[in-house]
Amino acid sequence: MRIPLFLFLFIPFVLFSQNPYPQDYFSNPLEIPIVLAGTFAELRSNHFHSGLDIKTQQREGLKVLSAADGFVSRIKISPFGYGKALYITHPNGYTTVYAHLSKLSPKIEAYLKERQYEAESYGIELFPPIKALLVDKGELVAYSGNTGSSGGPHLHFEIRDKNEHPLNPMLFGINTKDTNKPTISSLYAYPIGENAQINKSDSKQKIRLRAQGNGNFVAEPIEAFGKIGFGIETVDRQDLAYNNNGVYNIQTQFNGQTNFEIDFKSFSFLETNDINRLIDYDIYKNERDRIQKLFIDTNNELSLYKNTTDQGYITITDSTSAVYKIKVSDFEGNASWITVSIDGKENSTVLKTPPAVTPYYLYENKASTLTEENVTVNFYRNTFYEDFFIDFKVSNDTLQLLPIGQAARKNFSIAFDISKYKEADKDQFFIAELVGYKKSPSYSKTTRTDNTLITYTKDLGYYTLVSDTIAPTIVPTNFKNDQWLSSAKTLQVKITDDMSGISDYRATINGKWILMEYEYKNNTLTYHFSDGMSTTGQNDFKLIVIDNVGNSSTFEARFHRK
């Protein structure tokens, strides 16, 4: 059959104008209106936020519904990270993720617990067969909670494509009311290269902003010469919440021409660590502000950039005038602008900031080993993004690695030789990072081989040896020894360890392993009597808790049930 010419011309227009993201396929995973605590690709510590954080009215236990027909393809339970998380794969190839759950729906919970008891482990990862747990759109699949590394009750919701790349759920119509323009709080200008200068300095400069009353800003005019770039600190707020959330798009213009764009539609988990190349990591580590650089630094492999000219840098020549503009948008298209007037001027007198020279220099593309006293640090090839002087010192079992504002893209190793210590004491040692203003010791995962302790980390800073000789503490919180617990729904115990931290635990009733859910934020272990592991009459409860250097505590109690 021949296709009429007008239809032949019309078909490509329809195909190219269609939204590639289905708008009515996925529904709200909660029964309440969507109010966001966090947006997609929001800047977090060492990663981009991979979904939407949907508020649950400061409550746990709200019904979580499958956003579309599909099957449960993955269940992951952990005390940390996503906590209790459910993955549902759909016929159109996308997968939705529901995290920080308090519990799963009855049929999914039964499937999970059977396998937790088989493995004798609370933490577990399962990949059910396709037909094992089929679900319909709108079906109850879980209840909202606050498990894992959640900072408060909410539902973390994601949509991933067939390559496991997270996409912004707002692209699929999962959205909330937003009539507010993004807020811009800081602007920085960066001289790039030996001859570049900004306001008679070769160092980055914070530029004052003047609000115009309509959400837009005018920057204090600057003098500049050579290759330069800019960076901003910006957030967005939706109408129904006061949370400082991430923005959707940033574009820049130089003399009316687009020269940079970053679009927060999707990313790969393999690249998410490069967030530390997007932001000014030095400012973040020292001042906790996240300045997004509006240029692409060397060794930055993020796929979020598009429409860039000269990697987002601009070049200013002497005796010229230029205008640089920044547009920051949210998903609804609300936009704020910064206008920067640049006077091209090559000043003969420039304030130079010399590098902090040390005896040690690391090359980004070469491996390096630093050794002093009983400490050895191995930096592998391509550990860092750039070359720099490193301040390496060891004194009294304490290692200093500075500057802290140098971002690493992969782990390096720190090894301590403990051969000088008594054999009886060696098992209690671990490597700790000294964090915060008070340099408090924080356990860094440590392994021992003979007389060597080793840890792997991405953080420069201070590290030391710490001895932990104190076993964990175990305290029952809702029962006493020899108590009748006929009406109790749970058995709860608080476990703490003030030094190396909790490594493992094992609980039994009458000699049989029981599932105790670990909530590390309040140090609580909880057993649900509905699991049916206790008997009528007397029951013997036993709990063993081990810390990260092997110290263990045992708690035993007797209880009774009718």
Coordinates of C-alpha atoms in Angstrom, one line a residue:
M1 CA 0.0 0.0 0.0
R2 CA 1.3 3.4 -0.9
I3 CA 1.4 6.1 1.9
P4 CA 0.1 9.5 0.8
L5 CA 2.9 12.1 0.7
F6 CA 1.3 14.3 3.4
L7 CA 1.3 11.3 5.8
F8 CA 4.9 10.4 4.9
L9 CA 5.9 13.9 5.8
F10 CA 3.8 14.0 9.0
I11 CA 5.0 10.7 10.5
P12 CA 8.6 11.8 11.3
F13 CA 7.3 15.0 12.9
V14 CA 5.0 12.9 15.2
L15 CA 7.9 10.5 16.1
F16 CA 10.4 13.2 16.8
S17 CA 7.9 15.3 18.8
Q18 CA 6.8 12.5 21.1
N19 CA 8.0 12.6 24.7
P20 CA 10.4 9.6 25.0
Y21 CA 9.2 9.1 28.7
P22 CA 5.7 7.6 29.1
Q23 CA 3.5 10.1 31.1
D24 CA 0.7 7.9 32.3
Y25 CA 2.5 4.6 32.8
F26 CA 3.8 5.2 36.4
S27 CA 1.5 6.3 39.2
N28 CA 2.2 7.9 42.6
P29 CA 3.7 5.2 44.9
L30 CA 1.9 6.7 47.9
E31 CA -1.7 7.5 48.6
I32 CA -0.9 11.0 49.7
P33 CA 0.1 14.0 47.5
I34 CA 3.7 14.2 46.5
V35 CA 5.8 16.5 48.7
L36 CA 9.6 16.3 48.2
A37 CA 12.4 16.2 50.7
G38 CA 14.9 15.6 47.9
T39 CA 15.1 15.8 44.2
F40 CA 16.8 13.8 41.5
A41 CA 20.6 14.3 41.0
E42 CA 20.7 16.5 44.1
L43 CA 24.3 16.9 45.3
R44 CA 25.1 14.5 48.2
S45 CA 28.4 13.4 49.8
N46 CA 30.4 11.5 47.2
H47 CA 27.3 10.8 45.0
F48 CA 24.3 12.2 43.2
H49 CA 20.9 11.5 44.7
S50 CA 19.4 8.8 42.4
G51 CA 15.7 9.4 42.9
L52 CA 13.0 11.4 44.7
D53 CA 12.7 11.5 48.5
I54 CA 8.9 11.7 49.0
K55 CA 7.8 13.0 52.4
T56 CA 5.5 10.7 54.5
Q57 CA 4.1 13.3 56.8
Q58 CA 6.8 12.6 59.4
R59 CA 5.3 9.1 59.8
E60 CA 6.2 5.5 59.1
G61 CA 3.9 2.8 58.0
L62 CA 2.2 4.5 55.0
K63 CA 1.2 2.1 52.2
V64 CA 3.7 2.0 49.4
L65 CA 2.1 1.0 46.1
S66 CA 3.6 -0.5 42.9
A67 CA 3.8 2.3 40.4
A68 CA 3.0 -0.1 37.5
D69 CA 2.4 -3.8 36.7
G70 CA 5.5 -5.9 37.0
F71 CA 7.4 -8.4 39.1
V72 CA 9.7 -8.1 42.1
S73 CA 13.1 -8.5 40.6
R74 CA 15.3 -7.7 43.6
I75 CA 15.0 -7.4 47.4
K76 CA 17.9 -5.9 49.4
I77 CA 18.0 -5.6 53.2
S78 CA 20.8 -3.8 54.9
P79 CA 21.2 -1.8 58.2
F80 CA 22.8 0.9 56.0
G81 CA 22.3 2.6 52.7
Y82 CA 18.8 2.0 51.3
G83 CA 17.8 -0.1 54.4
K84 CA 14.9 -2.3 53.3
A85 CA 14.6 -1.8 49.5
L86 CA 12.4 -3.3 46.9
Y87 CA 13.0 -3.4 43.1
I88 CA 10.1 -3.9 40.6
T89 CA 10.8 -4.5 36.9
H90 CA 8.0 -3.5 34.5
P91 CA 7.1 -4.8 31.0
N92 CA 8.3 -1.5 29.4
G93 CA 11.9 -2.2 30.5
Y94 CA 12.0 0.2 33.4
T95 CA 12.6 -0.7 37.0
T96 CA 11.2 1.2 40.0
V97 CA 13.0 1.3 43.4
Y98 CA 11.4 1.8 46.8
A99 CA 13.8 2.3 49.7
H100 CA 14.0 3.0 53.5
L101 CA 10.9 0.8 54.0
S102 CA 9.7 -0.4 57.4
K103 CA 8.4 -3.7 56.1
L104 CA 7.2 -5.4 52.9
S105 CA 3.7 -6.5 52.0
P106 CA 2.6 -9.8 53.6
K107 CA 3.3 -12.0 50.5
I108 CA 6.7 -10.4 49.8
E109 CA 7.6 -10.3 53.6
A110 CA 6.9 -14.0 53.8
Y111 CA 9.1 -14.7 50.8
L112 CA 11.9 -12.6 52.4
K113 CA 11.8 -14.0 55.9
E114 CA 11.8 -17.6 54.7
R115 CA 15.1 -16.9 53.0
Q116 CA 16.5 -14.8 55.9
Y117 CA 15.9 -17.7 58.2
E118 CA 17.5 -20.1 55.7
A119 CA 20.6 -17.9 55.5
E120 CA 20.5 -17.0 59.2
S121 CA 21.1 -13.3 58.3
Y122 CA 19.2 -10.1 58.5
G123 CA 21.2 -8.5 55.7
I124 CA 20.4 -10.2 52.5
E125 CA 20.1 -9.7 48.7
L126 CA 17.6 -11.7 46.7
F127 CA 16.7 -11.9 43.0
P128 CA 13.4 -13.7 42.8
P129 CA 12.3 -15.6 39.7
I130 CA 10.2 -13.6 37.3
K131 CA 6.9 -15.3 38.2
A132 CA 7.5 -15.6 41.9
L133 CA 6.2 -12.2 43.0
L134 CA 4.0 -10.6 40.4
V135 CA 2.4 -7.3 41.3
D136 CA -0.3 -5.1 39.7
K137 CA -0.3 -1.3 39.4
G138 CA -1.5 0.2 42.6
E139 CA -1.0 -3.0 44.6
L140 CA 0.4 -2.7 48.2
V141 CA 4.0 -3.8 48.1
A142 CA 5.5 -2.3 51.3
Y143 CA 5.1 0.2 54.1
S144 CA 7.2 3.4 54.3
G145 CA 9.8 3.7 57.0
N146 CA 13.1 5.2 58.1
T147 CA 15.5 2.2 57.7
G148 CA 19.1 2.4 56.5
S149 CA 20.9 5.7 56.2
S150 CA 17.7 7.7 56.1
G151 CA 17.7 11.0 58.0
G152 CA 14.0 10.8 58.8
P153 CA 10.8 9.0 57.6
H154 CA 10.3 9.2 53.9
L155 CA 10.1 7.1 50.7
H156 CA 13.0 7.0 48.4
F157 CA 11.6 6.4 44.9
E158 CA 13.6 5.7 41.7
I159 CA 13.0 4.9 38.0
R160 CA 15.9 3.1 36.2
D161 CA 16.2 2.2 32.6
K162 CA 17.3 -1.3 31.2
N163 CA 20.9 -0.4 31.8
E164 CA 20.3 0.4 35.5
H165 CA 20.8 4.1 34.9
P166 CA 18.6 6.2 37.2
L167 CA 16.4 8.7 35.4
N168 CA 14.6 11.7 36.9
P169 CA 11.1 10.5 37.8
M170 CA 9.7 13.9 37.0
L171 CA 10.3 13.1 33.4
F172 CA 7.5 10.4 33.8
G173 CA 5.0 12.8 35.4
I174 CA 5.8 12.0 39.0
N175 CA 5.9 15.6 40.2
T176 CA 4.8 18.2 42.7
K177 CA 3.7 21.8 42.6
D178 CA 6.6 24.2 42.1
T179 CA 6.2 27.9 41.3
N180 CA 9.4 29.1 43.0
K181 CA 12.6 30.2 41.2
P182 CA 15.8 28.5 42.3
T183 CA 17.9 30.4 44.8
I184 CA 21.5 31.3 44.0
S185 CA 23.7 32.1 47.1
S186 CA 27.3 32.2 45.9
L187 CA 29.3 33.0 42.7
Y188 CA 33.0 32.2 42.3
A189 CA 35.3 33.1 39.4
Y190 CA 38.3 30.9 38.6
P191 CA 41.5 31.9 36.8
I192 CA 42.8 29.0 34.7
G193 CA 46.4 28.8 33.6
E194 CA 49.6 30.7 34.4
N195 CA 48.6 34.1 32.9
A196 CA 45.0 34.2 33.9
Q197 CA 43.9 36.8 36.5
I198 CA 40.7 38.0 38.1
N199 CA 40.6 41.2 40.0
K200 CA 44.4 41.4 40.0
S201 CA 44.7 37.9 41.5
D202 CA 45.7 34.5 40.2
S203 CA 43.4 32.7 42.8
K204 CA 39.7 32.0 42.7
Q205 CA 37.5 34.9 43.8
K206 CA 34.1 35.0 45.5
I207 CA 32.1 37.6 43.6
R208 CA 29.4 39.7 45.4
L209 CA 25.9 39.3 44.1
R210 CA 23.1 41.9 44.2
A211 CA 19.6 40.6 44.2
Q212 CA 17.2 42.3 41.8
G213 CA 14.0 41.5 43.6
N214 CA 12.7 39.2 40.9
G215 CA 14.8 36.1 41.6
N216 CA 17.6 37.4 39.4
F217 CA 21.0 38.7 40.3
V218 CA 23.7 41.1 39.0
A219 CA 27.2 40.3 40.0
E220 CA 29.7 42.9 41.0
P221 CA 31.7 43.8 37.8
I222 CA 35.0 42.0 37.6
E223 CA 38.4 42.7 35.8
A224 CA 39.8 39.6 34.2
F225 CA 42.3 38.4 31.7
G226 CA 43.0 35.0 30.1
K227 CA 41.1 31.8 30.4
I228 CA 38.6 31.8 33.3
G229 CA 35.6 29.8 34.6
F230 CA 32.8 30.3 37.0
G231 CA 31.0 28.3 39.8
I232 CA 27.8 28.8 41.7
E233 CA 26.0 27.5 44.8
T234 CA 22.3 27.0 44.1
V235 CA 19.2 25.2 45.4
D236 CA 15.6 24.9 44.6
R237 CA 12.5 24.8 46.8
Q238 CA 9.1 23.4 45.9
D239 CA 5.8 25.1 47.0
L240 CA 4.9 22.6 49.7
A241 CA 8.2 22.2 51.5
Y242 CA 11.1 24.2 52.8
N243 CA 13.8 21.7 51.9
N244 CA 16.8 23.0 49.9
N245 CA 16.6 20.7 46.9
G246 CA 18.7 20.3 43.8
V247 CA 18.1 22.2 40.5
Y248 CA 17.2 20.6 37.1
N249 CA 19.3 22.6 34.6
I250 CA 22.1 25.1 34.4
Q251 CA 23.1 27.0 31.3
T252 CA 25.6 29.7 30.6
Q253 CA 26.0 32.3 27.9
F254 CA 29.1 34.3 26.8
N255 CA 28.3 37.4 24.8
G256 CA 24.9 35.9 23.9
Q257 CA 26.2 32.5 22.8
T258 CA 25.6 29.3 24.8
N259 CA 28.9 27.9 26.0
F260 CA 27.9 25.4 28.7
E261 CA 24.9 23.3 30.0
I262 CA 24.5 20.7 32.7
D263 CA 21.2 18.7 32.5
F264 CA 20.2 16.6 35.5
K265 CA 18.0 14.0 33.6
S266 CA 20.1 10.8 34.1
F267 CA 23.5 9.5 35.1
S268 CA 25.3 6.3 35.6
F269 CA 26.3 4.9 39.0
L270 CA 29.7 4.3 37.6
E271 CA 30.3 8.0 37.2
T272 CA 28.6 9.3 40.3
N273 CA 31.8 9.7 42.3
D274 CA 32.9 12.4 39.8
I275 CA 30.5 14.7 41.6
N276 CA 33.7 15.6 43.5
R277 CA 35.1 16.9 40.2
L278 CA 31.9 18.9 39.4
I279 CA 31.9 20.7 42.8
D280 CA 34.8 22.7 44.2
Y281 CA 35.9 19.9 46.5
D282 CA 38.3 22.2 48.4
I283 CA 35.5 24.6 49.4
Y284 CA 33.2 21.7 50.3
K285 CA 35.8 19.9 52.6
N286 CA 36.8 23.2 54.3
E287 CA 33.6 25.2 54.4
R288 CA 30.8 22.5 53.6
D289 CA 29.5 24.6 50.7
R290 CA 28.8 22.9 47.4
I291 CA 30.0 25.2 44.5
Q292 CA 29.1 23.7 41.1
K293 CA 31.8 24.5 38.6
L294 CA 30.4 25.7 35.3
F295 CA 33.3 24.2 33.3
I296 CA 34.6 20.7 32.8
D297 CA 37.8 20.0 34.7
T298 CA 40.4 17.5 33.4
N299 CA 39.5 13.9 34.2
N300 CA 35.9 14.7 34.7
E301 CA 33.9 11.9 33.0
L302 CA 30.4 13.0 33.9
S303 CA 27.8 12.5 31.1
L304 CA 25.6 15.4 32.4
Y305 CA 27.2 18.0 30.2
K306 CA 26.0 19.2 26.8
N307 CA 26.2 22.2 24.4
T308 CA 29.7 23.1 25.7
T309 CA 32.2 25.4 24.0
D310 CA 35.8 25.1 25.1
Q311 CA 34.7 22.9 28.1
G312 CA 32.7 25.9 29.5
Y313 CA 35.7 28.1 29.9
I314 CA 35.8 31.6 28.4
T315 CA 38.8 33.6 27.3
I316 CA 39.0 37.3 28.1
T317 CA 41.4 39.6 26.1
D318 CA 42.8 42.9 27.1
S319 CA 40.8 46.1 26.5
T320 CA 37.5 44.4 25.9
S321 CA 34.1 44.2 27.5
A322 CA 32.1 41.0 27.8
V323 CA 28.9 39.8 29.4
Y324 CA 28.5 36.3 31.0
K325 CA 25.1 35.0 32.0
I326 CA 24.0 32.0 34.1
K327 CA 20.5 30.6 33.9
V328 CA 19.4 28.1 36.7
S329 CA 16.1 26.3 36.1
D330 CA 14.0 23.8 38.0
F331 CA 11.9 21.1 36.3
E332 CA 8.9 23.4 35.9
G333 CA 11.0 26.0 34.1
N334 CA 11.2 28.5 36.8
A335 CA 14.5 30.3 36.2
S336 CA 16.9 32.6 38.0
W337 CA 19.6 34.5 36.2
I338 CA 23.0 36.0 37.1
T339 CA 24.5 38.7 34.9
V340 CA 28.3 39.3 35.1
S341 CA 29.9 42.2 33.4
I342 CA 33.6 41.6 32.6
D343 CA 36.2 44.2 31.9
G344 CA 39.1 42.7 30.0
K345 CA 42.2 44.1 31.6
E346 CA 45.7 42.6 31.8
N347 CA 47.2 44.1 35.0
S348 CA 50.9 44.2 35.4
T349 CA 50.7 43.8 39.1
V350 CA 49.0 40.5 40.1
L351 CA 48.7 39.0 43.6
K352 CA 50.3 35.6 43.3
T353 CA 49.4 32.7 45.6
P354 CA 52.4 30.3 45.7
P355 CA 51.6 26.6 46.0
A356 CA 52.2 24.9 49.4
V357 CA 55.4 23.2 48.5
T358 CA 56.3 20.0 50.4
P359 CA 59.0 17.3 49.9
Y360 CA 56.4 15.0 48.2
Y361 CA 54.7 15.6 44.8
L362 CA 52.0 13.2 43.4
Y363 CA 51.5 12.8 39.7
E364 CA 48.0 11.9 38.7
N365 CA 49.1 9.3 36.1
K366 CA 51.8 7.6 38.2
A367 CA 51.8 5.3 41.3
S368 CA 53.5 6.5 44.4
T369 CA 54.5 5.0 47.7
L370 CA 55.2 7.1 50.8
T371 CA 56.9 5.5 53.8
E372 CA 57.9 7.0 57.2
E373 CA 58.4 5.3 60.5
N374 CA 55.8 2.4 60.7
V375 CA 53.4 3.8 58.1
T376 CA 53.2 3.1 54.4
V377 CA 50.8 4.8 52.0
N378 CA 50.2 3.5 48.5
F379 CA 48.7 5.7 45.9
Y380 CA 47.8 3.9 42.7
R381 CA 47.9 5.3 39.2
N382 CA 45.0 7.7 38.6
T383 CA 44.0 7.8 42.3
F384 CA 43.6 11.6 42.0
Y385 CA 42.3 13.9 39.4
E386 CA 45.4 16.1 39.1
D387 CA 49.0 16.5 40.2
F388 CA 49.7 18.2 43.6
F389 CA 52.1 18.6 46.5
I390 CA 51.1 16.3 49.4
D391 CA 51.9 17.0 53.1
F392 CA 52.9 13.6 54.4
K393 CA 54.1 13.3 58.0
V394 CA 54.1 10.5 60.7
S395 CA 54.5 11.1 64.4
N396 CA 53.6 8.8 67.3
D397 CA 51.5 6.4 65.3
T398 CA 49.6 9.3 63.7
L399 CA 49.6 10.0 60.0
Q400 CA 49.0 13.4 58.4
L401 CA 47.9 13.5 54.7
L402 CA 47.0 17.0 53.5
P403 CA 45.4 18.9 51.9
I404 CA 42.0 17.5 52.7
G405 CA 40.5 19.4 49.8
Q406 CA 42.1 17.2 47.2
A407 CA 39.5 14.8 45.8
A408 CA 40.3 11.1 45.1
R409 CA 38.5 9.1 42.4
K410 CA 39.5 5.7 43.9
N411 CA 40.8 4.2 47.1
F412 CA 44.4 4.3 48.2
S413 CA 45.8 2.2 51.0
I414 CA 47.3 3.0 54.4
A415 CA 49.3 0.4 56.3
F416 CA 50.6 0.4 59.8
D417 CA 53.3 -1.9 61.0
I418 CA 52.5 -3.1 64.6
S419 CA 55.4 -5.4 65.1
K420 CA 56.7 -3.2 68.0
Y421 CA 53.7 -4.0 70.1
K422 CA 53.2 -7.0 72.4
E423 CA 51.6 -10.0 70.8
A424 CA 48.7 -10.0 73.3
D425 CA 47.8 -6.4 72.3
K426 CA 47.9 -6.6 68.5
D427 CA 44.4 -8.0 68.0
Q428 CA 42.8 -5.0 69.6
F429 CA 44.3 -2.4 67.2
F430 CA 42.5 -0.8 64.4
I431 CA 43.1 2.2 62.1
A432 CA 40.9 5.2 62.8
E433 CA 40.4 8.5 60.9
L434 CA 40.5 11.5 63.1
V435 CA 37.5 13.6 62.1
G436 CA 36.0 16.9 63.0
Y437 CA 37.3 19.8 65.0
K438 CA 38.1 17.6 67.9
K439 CA 39.8 15.0 65.8
S440 CA 37.7 12.2 67.2
P441 CA 38.7 8.7 66.1
S442 CA 36.3 7.0 63.6
Y443 CA 36.8 3.4 62.7
S444 CA 38.2 2.8 59.2
K445 CA 37.6 -0.7 58.0
T446 CA 40.8 -2.5 59.0
T447 CA 42.2 -5.9 58.0
R448 CA 45.3 -7.6 59.6
T449 CA 47.9 -9.7 58.0
D450 CA 50.7 -10.8 60.4
N451 CA 52.1 -7.5 61.8
T452 CA 50.4 -5.2 59.2
L453 CA 47.1 -3.4 59.6
I454 CA 45.7 -1.9 56.4
T455 CA 42.8 0.2 55.4
Y456 CA 41.5 1.6 52.1
T457 CA 40.1 5.1 51.8
K458 CA 39.5 8.0 49.5
D459 CA 39.9 10.7 52.1
L460 CA 43.0 12.6 52.9
G461 CA 43.3 13.8 56.5
Y462 CA 44.6 12.3 59.7
Y463 CA 44.8 8.6 60.6
T464 CA 46.1 6.9 63.8
L465 CA 46.3 3.5 65.6
V466 CA 43.6 3.0 68.2
S467 CA 43.4 0.1 70.7
D468 CA 39.9 -1.2 71.6
T469 CA 39.8 -3.5 74.6
I470 CA 36.2 -2.9 75.6
A471 CA 33.5 -5.3 74.5
P472 CA 30.1 -4.1 73.3
T473 CA 27.3 -3.3 75.7
I474 CA 23.9 -5.1 75.6
V475 CA 20.9 -3.7 77.4
P476 CA 17.3 -5.1 77.1
T477 CA 14.8 -2.2 76.5
N478 CA 11.3 -3.8 76.7
F479 CA 11.7 -6.8 79.0
K480 CA 13.5 -8.1 82.1
N481 CA 14.9 -11.5 82.9
D482 CA 12.3 -14.1 83.9
Q483 CA 9.4 -11.9 82.7
W484 CA 6.1 -13.0 81.2
L485 CA 5.8 -11.6 77.7
S486 CA 2.5 -13.1 76.5
S487 CA 1.1 -9.9 75.1
A488 CA 4.4 -8.5 73.8
K489 CA 4.8 -8.1 70.0
T490 CA 8.6 -7.6 70.0
L491 CA 11.7 -8.3 71.9
Q492 CA 14.1 -5.3 71.8
V493 CA 17.7 -4.9 72.8
K494 CA 20.0 -1.9 72.6
I495 CA 23.6 -2.7 71.5
T496 CA 26.5 -0.1 71.6
D497 CA 30.2 -0.1 71.1
D498 CA 32.1 3.2 71.8
M499 CA 35.3 2.4 69.9
S500 CA 35.6 0.2 66.8
G501 CA 31.8 -0.3 66.4
I502 CA 29.5 -3.3 65.9
S503 CA 30.7 -5.9 63.4
D504 CA 28.2 -8.8 63.9
Y505 CA 25.6 -10.3 66.1
R506 CA 23.7 -13.6 66.6
A507 CA 20.6 -14.2 68.5
T508 CA 18.8 -17.5 69.4
I509 CA 15.7 -18.6 71.3
N510 CA 15.9 -22.1 72.7
G511 CA 19.0 -22.6 70.7
K512 CA 17.4 -21.7 67.3
W513 CA 18.6 -18.7 65.3
I514 CA 16.1 -15.8 65.3
L515 CA 15.8 -12.8 63.0
M516 CA 16.7 -9.5 64.8
E517 CA 16.4 -6.4 62.7
Y518 CA 19.3 -4.0 63.3
E519 CA 18.5 -0.2 63.3
Y520 CA 22.0 1.3 63.7
K521 CA 20.7 4.9 64.1
N522 CA 19.2 4.1 67.5
N523 CA 21.4 1.0 68.2
T524 CA 18.4 -1.3 68.4
L525 CA 17.8 -5.0 67.6
T526 CA 14.2 -6.1 67.3
Y527 CA 12.7 -9.6 67.1
H528 CA 9.0 -9.9 66.1
F529 CA 7.2 -12.7 68.0
S530 CA 5.0 -13.1 64.9
D531 CA 8.0 -15.1 63.5
G532 CA 6.8 -17.9 65.7
M533 CA 10.2 -19.0 67.1
S534 CA 9.2 -18.9 70.8
T535 CA 7.2 -21.7 72.5
T536 CA 4.5 -21.8 75.2
G537 CA 6.0 -21.6 78.6
Q538 CA 9.7 -20.9 79.3
N539 CA 12.0 -19.6 76.6
D540 CA 15.8 -19.0 76.7
F541 CA 17.1 -16.0 74.8
K542 CA 20.8 -15.6 74.0
L543 CA 22.5 -12.8 72.1
I544 CA 26.2 -12.5 71.1
V545 CA 27.5 -9.2 69.8
I546 CA 31.0 -8.7 68.3
D547 CA 32.8 -5.5 67.6
N548 CA 35.2 -4.8 64.7
V549 CA 38.3 -6.0 66.5
G550 CA 36.7 -9.2 67.8
N551 CA 35.7 -8.2 71.4
S552 CA 32.4 -10.0 72.2
S553 CA 29.7 -9.8 74.7
T554 CA 27.0 -12.3 75.6
F555 CA 23.6 -11.6 77.0
E556 CA 21.2 -14.3 78.3
A557 CA 17.7 -14.0 79.7
R558 CA 14.7 -16.1 80.3
F559 CA 11.1 -15.1 79.4
H560 CA 7.7 -16.8 79.4
R561 CA 4.8 -16.8 77.0
K562 CA 1.3 -18.3 77.1

